[in-house]
Amino acid sequence: MGTLSGAGVTPDAPFEEPWQARAFAMTVRLHEAGHFTWPAWSEHLGRALRAEPERPYWESWLAALEALTAEKNLAGADDLDAREQAWRRAHAETPHGQPVRLPDQ
């Protein structure tokens, strides 16, 4: 099973990084919009956790979300790659200590 390091995780703050909260919220919102069922999500997350047992838990969560969105044609690999590159550029251009802002696409 994937690991959840626990450093910085408390009942009041279950996420170590903002991207983890965003991935969680996106998953919930996609489910609420009817794009997938919780059993389908559970299957994808379980598959991601088993595929790389040493991978950190939230990275497995993200891998499962990417796989499910691609399977449902919600976002293709090209879309994900373009967004990742945009994030990398924005991160490199953001002064230290400032929030990273992505341009709208």
PDB file of C-alpha atoms in Angstrom, residues 37-86:
ATOM      1  CA  THR A  37     -18.788   6.281  -9.350  1.00  0.00           C
ATOM      2  CA  TRP A  38     -17.016   5.792  -6.037  1.00  0.00           C
ATOM      3  CA  PRO A  39     -16.525   2.072  -6.785  1.00  0.00           C
ATOM      4  CA  ALA A  40     -14.789   3.035 -10.061  1.00  0.00           C
ATOM      5  CA  TRP A  41     -12.630   5.530  -8.166  1.00  0.00           C
ATOM      6  CA  SER A  42     -11.761   2.927  -5.540  1.00  0.00           C
ATOM      7  CA  GLU A  43     -10.721   0.481  -8.250  1.00  0.00           C
ATOM      8  CA  HIS A  44      -8.424   3.046  -9.905  1.00  0.00           C
ATOM      9  CA  LEU A  45      -6.895   4.188  -6.621  1.00  0.00           C
ATOM     10  CA  GLY A  46      -6.306   0.599  -5.522  1.00  0.00           C
ATOM     11  CA  ARG A  47      -4.655  -0.177  -8.847  1.00  0.00           C
ATOM     12  CA  ALA A  48      -2.371   2.866  -8.516  1.00  0.00           C
ATOM     13  CA  LEU A  49      -1.420   1.934  -4.953  1.00  0.00           C
ATOM     14  CA  ARG A  50      -0.624  -1.658  -5.948  1.00  0.00           C
ATOM     15  CA  ALA A  51       1.329  -0.601  -9.040  1.00  0.00           C
ATOM     16  CA  GLU A  52       3.938   1.271  -7.021  1.00  0.00           C
ATOM     17  CA  PRO A  53       3.659   0.362  -3.330  1.00  0.00           C
ATOM     18  CA  GLU A  54       6.532   2.652  -2.327  1.00  0.00           C
ATOM     19  CA  ARG A  55       5.093   5.703  -4.085  1.00  0.00           C
ATOM     20  CA  PRO A  56       3.722   8.324  -1.673  1.00  0.00           C
ATOM     21  CA  TYR A  57      -0.038   8.031  -1.151  1.00  0.00           C
ATOM     22  CA  TRP A  58      -1.015  11.364  -2.706  1.00  0.00           C
ATOM     23  CA  GLU A  59       1.122  10.695  -5.769  1.00  0.00           C
ATOM     24  CA  SER A  60      -0.830   7.449  -6.201  1.00  0.00           C
ATOM     25  CA  TRP A  61      -4.045   9.444  -5.750  1.00  0.00           C
ATOM     26  CA  LEU A  62      -2.949  11.782  -8.521  1.00  0.00           C
ATOM     27  CA  ALA A  63      -1.942   8.875 -10.782  1.00  0.00           C
ATOM     28  CA  ALA A  64      -5.387   7.323 -10.267  1.00  0.00           C
ATOM     29  CA  LEU A  65      -7.096  10.630 -11.031  1.00  0.00           C
ATOM     30  CA  GLU A  66      -5.052  11.088 -14.206  1.00  0.00           C
ATOM     31  CA  ALA A  67      -5.833   7.534 -15.342  1.00  0.00           C
ATOM     32  CA  LEU A  68      -9.545   7.906 -14.659  1.00  0.00           C
ATOM     33  CA  THR A  69      -9.839  11.288 -16.376  1.00  0.00           C
ATOM     34  CA  ALA A  70      -8.021   9.899 -19.414  1.00  0.00           C
ATOM     35  CA  GLU A  71     -10.216   6.780 -19.455  1.00  0.00           C
ATOM     36  CA  LYS A  72     -13.355   8.936 -19.320  1.00  0.00           C
ATOM     37  CA  ASN A  73     -11.948  11.330 -21.955  1.00  0.00           C
ATOM     38  CA  LEU A  74     -12.190  14.202 -19.473  1.00  0.00           C
ATOM     39  CA  ALA A  75      -8.577  15.132 -20.141  1.00  0.00           C
ATOM     40  CA  GLY A  76      -6.219  13.483 -22.571  1.00  0.00           C
ATOM     41  CA  ALA A  77      -2.522  12.878 -22.140  1.00  0.00           C
ATOM     42  CA  ASP A  78      -1.738  15.910 -24.312  1.00  0.00           C
ATOM     43  CA  ASP A  79      -3.913  18.118 -22.084  1.00  0.00           C
ATOM     44  CA  LEU A  80      -2.221  16.818 -18.946  1.00  0.00           C
ATOM     45  CA  ASP A  81       1.251  17.225 -20.459  1.00  0.00           C
ATOM     46  CA  ALA A  82       0.492  20.792 -21.561  1.00  0.00           C
ATOM     47  CA  ARG A  83      -0.805  21.686 -18.104  1.00  0.00           C
ATOM     48  CA  GLU A  84       2.225  20.119 -16.437  1.00  0.00           C
ATOM     49  CA  GLN A  85       4.575  22.112 -18.684  1.00  0.00           C
ATOM     50  CA  ALA A  86       2.620  25.318 -17.974  1.00  0.00           C
TER      51      ALA A  86
END
